[in-house]
mmCIF file of C-alpha atoms in Angstrom:
data_model
loop_
_atom_site.group_PDB
_atom_site.id
_atom_site.type_symbol
_atom_site.label_atom_id
_atom_site.label_comp_id
_atom_site.label_asym_id
_atom_site.label_seq_id
_atom_site.Cartn_x
_atom_site.Cartn_y
_atom_site.Cartn_z
ATOM 1 C CA UNK A 1 96.994 -0.305 6.709
ATOM 2 C CA UNK A 2 94.530 2.102 8.120
ATOM 3 C CA UNK A 3 97.004 4.856 7.570
ATOM 4 C CA UNK A 4 97.447 3.827 3.947
ATOM 5 C CA UNK A 5 93.671 3.837 3.459
ATOM 6 C CA UNK A 6 93.437 7.226 5.094
ATOM 7 C CA UNK A 7 96.161 8.604 2.803
ATOM 8 C CA UNK A 8 94.462 7.122 -0.249
ATOM 9 C CA UNK A 9 91.208 8.667 0.796
ATOM 10 C CA UNK A 10 92.888 11.975 1.449
ATOM 11 C CA UNK A 11 94.214 12.008 -2.086
ATOM 12 C CA UNK A 12 90.746 11.419 -3.592
ATOM 13 C CA UNK A 13 88.517 14.366 -4.238
ATOM 14 C CA UNK A 14 85.706 14.854 -1.681
ATOM 15 C CA UNK A 15 82.970 15.160 -4.250
ATOM 16 C CA UNK A 16 83.100 11.357 -4.810
ATOM 17 C CA UNK A 17 82.293 10.819 -1.163
ATOM 18 C CA UNK A 18 79.549 13.392 -1.351
ATOM 19 C CA UNK A 19 78.110 11.755 -4.467
ATOM 20 C CA UNK A 20 78.137 8.285 -2.896
ATOM 21 C CA UNK A 21 76.529 9.681 0.286
ATOM 22 C CA UNK A 22 73.910 11.560 -1.706
ATOM 23 C CA UNK A 23 73.190 8.414 -3.749
ATOM 24 C CA UNK A 24 72.788 6.350 -0.590
ATOM 25 C CA UNK A 25 70.487 8.977 0.923
ATOM 26 C CA UNK A 26 68.438 9.105 -2.314
ATOM 27 C CA UNK A 27 68.224 5.317 -2.378
ATOM 28 C CA UNK A 28 67.110 5.246 1.265
ATOM 29 C CA UNK A 29 64.523 7.979 0.578
ATOM 30 C CA UNK A 30 63.172 6.072 -2.448
ATOM 31 C CA UNK A 31 62.931 2.841 -0.488
ATOM 32 C CA UNK A 32 61.263 4.706 2.387
ATOM 33 C CA UNK A 33 58.786 6.420 0.004
ATOM 34 C CA UNK A 34 57.838 3.353 -2.036
ATOM 35 C CA UNK A 35 57.859 0.955 0.926
ATOM 36 C CA UNK A 36 56.126 3.204 3.452
ATOM 37 C CA UNK A 37 54.756 6.560 2.334
ATOM 38 C CA UNK A 38 53.058 5.632 -0.952
ATOM 39 C CA UNK A 39 51.171 2.628 0.483
ATOM 40 C CA UNK A 40 50.195 4.798 3.442
ATOM 41 C CA UNK A 41 48.887 7.521 1.106
ATOM 42 C CA UNK A 42 46.981 4.926 -0.920
ATOM 43 C CA UNK A 43 45.527 3.485 2.275
ATOM 44 C CA UNK A 44 44.485 6.964 3.425
ATOM 45 C CA UNK A 45 42.885 7.695 0.033
ATOM 46 C CA UNK A 46 41.045 4.367 0.226
ATOM 47 C CA UNK A 47 39.961 5.174 3.780
ATOM 48 C CA UNK A 48 38.624 8.579 2.678
ATOM 49 C CA UNK A 49 36.696 6.926 -0.190
ATOM 50 C CA UNK A 50 35.253 4.378 2.253
ATOM 51 C CA UNK A 51 34.268 7.175 4.670
ATOM 52 C CA UNK A 52 32.469 9.015 1.840
ATOM 53 C CA UNK A 53 30.706 5.772 0.836
ATOM 54 C CA UNK A 54 29.784 5.098 4.471
ATOM 55 C CA UNK A 55 28.331 8.605 4.855
ATOM 56 C CA UNK A 56 26.342 8.106 1.656
ATOM 57 C CA UNK A 57 25.046 4.729 2.861
ATOM 58 C CA UNK A 58 24.111 6.266 6.237
ATOM 59 C CA UNK A 59 22.119 8.962 4.432
ATOM 60 C CA UNK A 60 20.344 6.323 2.352
ATOM 61 C CA UNK A 61 19.631 4.221 5.463
ATOM 62 C CA UNK A 62 18.335 7.282 7.338
ATOM 63 C CA UNK A 63 16.061 8.208 4.425
ATOM 64 C CA UNK A 64 14.755 4.639 4.187
ATOM 65 C CA UNK A 65 14.184 4.502 7.953
ATOM 66 C CA UNK A 66 12.177 7.742 7.807
ATOM 67 C CA UNK A 67 10.154 6.408 4.877
ATOM 68 C CA UNK A 68 9.515 3.105 6.674
ATOM 69 C CA UNK A 69 8.432 4.979 9.797
ATOM 70 C CA UNK A 70 6.052 7.153 7.774
ATOM 71 C CA UNK A 71 4.645 4.104 5.997
ATOM 72 C CA UNK A 72 4.219 2.247 9.305
ATOM 73 C CA UNK A 73 2.250 5.188 10.742
ATOM 74 C CA UNK A 74 0.105 5.382 7.597
ATOM 75 C CA UNK A 75 -0.508 1.625 7.697
ATOM 76 C CA UNK A 76 -1.542 1.807 11.366
ATOM 77 C CA UNK A 77 -3.868 4.728 10.593
ATOM 78 C CA UNK A 78 -5.458 2.865 7.673
ATOM 79 C CA UNK A 79 -5.881 -0.303 9.736
ATOM 80 C CA UNK A 80 -7.574 1.679 12.508
ATOM 81 C CA UNK A 81 -9.803 3.391 9.945
ATOM 82 C CA UNK A 82 -10.751 0.069 8.362
ATOM 83 C CA UNK A 83 -11.416 -1.467 11.771
ATOM 84 C CA UNK A 84 -13.600 1.481 12.785
ATOM 85 C CA UNK A 85 -15.614 1.376 9.570
ATOM 86 C CA UNK A 86 -15.773 -2.392 9.196
ATOM 87 C CA UNK A 87 -19.212 -3.836 8.666
ATOM 88 C CA UNK A 88 -20.214 -6.553 11.086
ATOM 89 C CA UNK A 89 -21.637 -9.326 8.957
ATOM 90 C CA UNK A 90 -24.604 -11.215 10.366
ATOM 91 C CA UNK A 91 -25.054 -14.945 10.174
ATOM 92 C CA UNK A 92 -26.900 -16.413 7.235
ATOM 93 C CA UNK A 93 -29.806 -17.457 9.449
ATOM 94 C CA UNK A 94 -30.673 -13.732 9.804
ATOM 95 C CA UNK A 95 -31.808 -13.711 6.153
ATOM 96 C CA UNK A 96 -35.540 -13.566 6.935
ATOM 97 C CA UNK A 97 -35.064 -10.587 9.255
ATOM 98 C CA UNK A 98 -32.971 -8.870 6.577
ATOM 99 C CA UNK A 99 -35.615 -9.485 3.889
ATOM 100 C CA UNK A 100 -38.348 -8.167 6.211
ATOM 101 C CA UNK A 101 -36.348 -5.019 6.892
ATOM 102 C CA UNK A 102 -35.749 -4.437 3.159
ATOM 103 C CA UNK A 103 -39.466 -4.863 2.475
ATOM 104 C CA UNK A 104 -40.427 -2.452 5.256
ATOM 105 C CA UNK A 105 -38.017 0.218 3.998
ATOM 106 C CA UNK A 106 -39.252 -0.150 0.396
ATOM 107 C CA UNK A 107 -42.883 0.097 1.493
ATOM 108 C CA UNK A 108 -41.966 3.085 3.682
ATOM 109 C CA UNK A 109 -41.102 4.979 0.494
ATOM 110 C CA UNK A 110 -44.425 4.050 -1.108
ATOM 111 C CA UNK A 111 -43.143 1.188 -3.230
ATOM 112 C CA UNK A 112 -45.432 -1.797 -3.665
ATOM 113 C CA UNK A 113 -43.281 -4.917 -3.338
ATOM 114 C CA UNK A 114 -44.670 -7.765 -5.435
ATOM 115 C CA UNK A 115 -41.859 -10.212 -4.810
ATOM 116 C CA UNK A 116 -38.708 -10.454 -2.752
ATOM 117 C CA UNK A 117 -36.847 -13.644 -3.476
ATOM 118 C CA UNK A 118 -33.466 -14.772 -2.111
ATOM 119 C CA UNK A 119 -31.450 -17.201 -4.242
ATOM 120 C CA UNK A 120 -28.942 -19.872 -3.302
ATOM 121 C CA UNK A 121 -26.038 -18.594 -1.237
ATOM 122 C CA UNK A 122 -22.455 -18.650 -2.443
ATOM 123 C CA UNK A 123 -20.136 -19.519 0.445
ATOM 124 C CA UNK A 124 -16.647 -18.051 0.331
ATOM 125 C CA UNK A 125 -13.873 -18.221 2.955
ATOM 126 C CA UNK A 126 -14.443 -14.721 4.373
ATOM 127 C CA UNK A 127 -18.156 -14.200 3.709
ATOM 128 C CA UNK A 128 -21.301 -15.662 2.199
ATOM 129 C CA UNK A 129 -23.143 -13.930 -0.662
ATOM 130 C CA UNK A 130 -26.925 -14.273 -0.874
ATOM 131 C CA UNK A 131 -28.508 -12.824 -4.056
ATOM 132 C CA UNK A 132 -31.891 -11.154 -3.422
ATOM 133 C CA UNK A 133 -34.323 -10.108 -6.167
ATOM 134 C CA UNK A 134 -36.835 -7.434 -5.180
ATOM 135 C CA UNK A 135 -39.530 -6.474 -7.682
ATOM 136 C CA UNK A 136 -42.603 -4.297 -7.552
ATOM 137 C CA UNK A 137 -44.228 -1.058 -8.673
ATOM 138 C CA UNK A 138 -43.603 2.529 -7.631
ATOM 139 C CA UNK A 139 -42.660 6.021 -8.666
ATOM 140 C CA UNK A 140 -39.203 6.929 -9.926
ATOM 141 C CA UNK A 141 -38.556 9.273 -6.992
ATOM 142 C CA UNK A 142 -39.544 6.569 -4.502
ATOM 143 C CA UNK A 143 -37.166 4.082 -6.148
ATOM 144 C CA UNK A 144 -34.321 6.625 -5.991
ATOM 145 C CA UNK A 145 -34.992 7.351 -2.303
ATOM 146 C CA UNK A 146 -35.126 3.624 -1.544
ATOM 147 C CA UNK A 147 -31.730 3.142 -3.214
ATOM 148 C CA UNK A 148 -30.261 6.068 -1.241
ATOM 149 C CA UNK A 149 -31.518 4.564 1.994
ATOM 150 C CA UNK A 150 -30.203 1.162 0.947
ATOM 151 C CA UNK A 151 -26.738 2.640 0.463
ATOM 152 C CA UNK A 152 -26.823 4.554 3.747
ATOM 153 C CA UNK A 153 -28.323 1.952 6.079
ATOM 154 C CA UNK A 154 -27.556 -1.422 4.524
ATOM 155 C CA UNK A 155 -23.762 -1.529 4.347
ATOM 156 C CA UNK A 156 -23.851 -5.301 4.101
ATOM 157 C CA UNK A 157 -26.020 -5.208 0.962
ATOM 158 C CA UNK A 158 -24.783 -4.285 -2.504
ATOM 159 C CA UNK A 159 -26.744 -3.324 -5.603
ATOM 160 C CA UNK A 160 -25.921 -5.650 -8.496
ATOM 161 C CA UNK A 161 -28.621 -4.659 -10.960
ATOM 162 C CA UNK A 162 -31.591 -2.334 -11.493
ATOM 163 C CA UNK A 163 -34.327 -2.405 -14.115
ATOM 164 C CA UNK A 164 -37.003 0.279 -14.450
ATOM 165 C CA UNK A 165 -39.828 -0.179 -16.918
ATOM 166 C CA UNK A 166 -42.621 2.234 -17.713
ATOM 167 C CA UNK A 167 -45.991 0.557 -17.669
ATOM 168 C CA UNK A 168 -47.869 0.734 -21.014
ATOM 169 C CA UNK A 169 -51.021 1.752 -19.137
ATOM 170 C CA UNK A 170 -49.487 5.098 -18.131
ATOM 171 C CA UNK A 171 -48.527 6.156 -21.653
ATOM 172 C CA UNK A 172 -51.010 9.047 -21.658
ATOM 173 C CA UNK A 173 -50.004 10.486 -18.269
ATOM 174 C CA UNK A 174 -49.143 14.157 -17.830
ATOM 175 C CA UNK A 175 -45.444 14.904 -18.485
ATOM 176 C CA UNK A 176 -44.830 16.188 -14.934
ATOM 177 C CA UNK A 177 -46.900 13.504 -13.195
ATOM 178 C CA UNK A 178 -45.189 10.865 -11.073
ATOM 179 C CA UNK A 179 -45.957 7.609 -12.865
ATOM 180 C CA UNK A 180 -45.651 4.124 -11.486
ATOM 181 C CA UNK A 181 -42.814 2.083 -12.890
ATOM 182 C CA UNK A 182 -42.159 -1.603 -12.711
ATOM 183 C CA UNK A 183 -38.840 -2.089 -10.961
ATOM 184 C CA UNK A 184 -36.526 -5.009 -10.368
ATOM 185 C CA UNK A 185 -33.694 -4.490 -7.902
ATOM 186 C CA UNK A 186 -31.019 -7.187 -7.732
ATOM 187 C CA UNK A 187 -29.094 -7.162 -4.478
ATOM 188 C CA UNK A 188 -26.240 -9.119 -2.929
ATOM 189 C CA UNK A 189 -26.422 -9.558 0.839
ATOM 190 C CA UNK A 190 -23.060 -10.298 2.452
ATOM 191 C CA UNK A 191 -23.376 -12.584 5.471
ATOM 192 C CA UNK A 192 -20.790 -13.987 7.839
ATOM 193 C CA UNK A 193 -19.036 -17.151 6.704
ATOM 194 C CA UNK A 194 -20.521 -20.405 7.919
ATOM 195 C CA UNK A 195 -17.666 -20.834 10.428
ATOM 196 C CA UNK A 196 -18.658 -17.734 12.419
ATOM 197 C CA UNK A 197 -19.050 -13.983 12.293
ATOM 198 C CA UNK A 198 -16.867 -11.940 10.043
ATOM 199 C CA UNK A 199 -16.074 -8.498 8.770
ATOM 200 C CA UNK A 200 -16.357 -7.409 5.182
#
């Protein structure tokens, strides 16, 4: 039987065998490509896309880390600056000493203080506010110098209002003469909260 098959095969043209072999090789190559190579290429393309995305995310993270570091340094600098310039608030029972000091400074500039009157305190969680009304008579230049000194030396005291009024009795004064004015200076003194000392 084998000999009969061999004779039958010998009578057939060889191109049929070549065509069948080529078809089988093509089929095997197609299966190999679609089952192995194409998924591998797709996986590699996906991997490259993920690597690009990862590099981009690393750049973003690096930029954000640098920004956070810069902001942390700036925050530390600002906190140190605030701490260094913070005003130590005194207790509310130092009000009389504060009023005496204000009066002495005003009189030091030649102002005549007629009244200095604290009002009821407003107590807040971080500080207490005591309104103070200071009124009297003095020259414009003296009032200005008093306010400058107030700003420079009384960091715990804020100006909330100022009224200057020319006295009717000085209506005929020389234009260049320093005339006395009635003044009312409204201040807010910031004291430590009732619970203890504080910083403004």
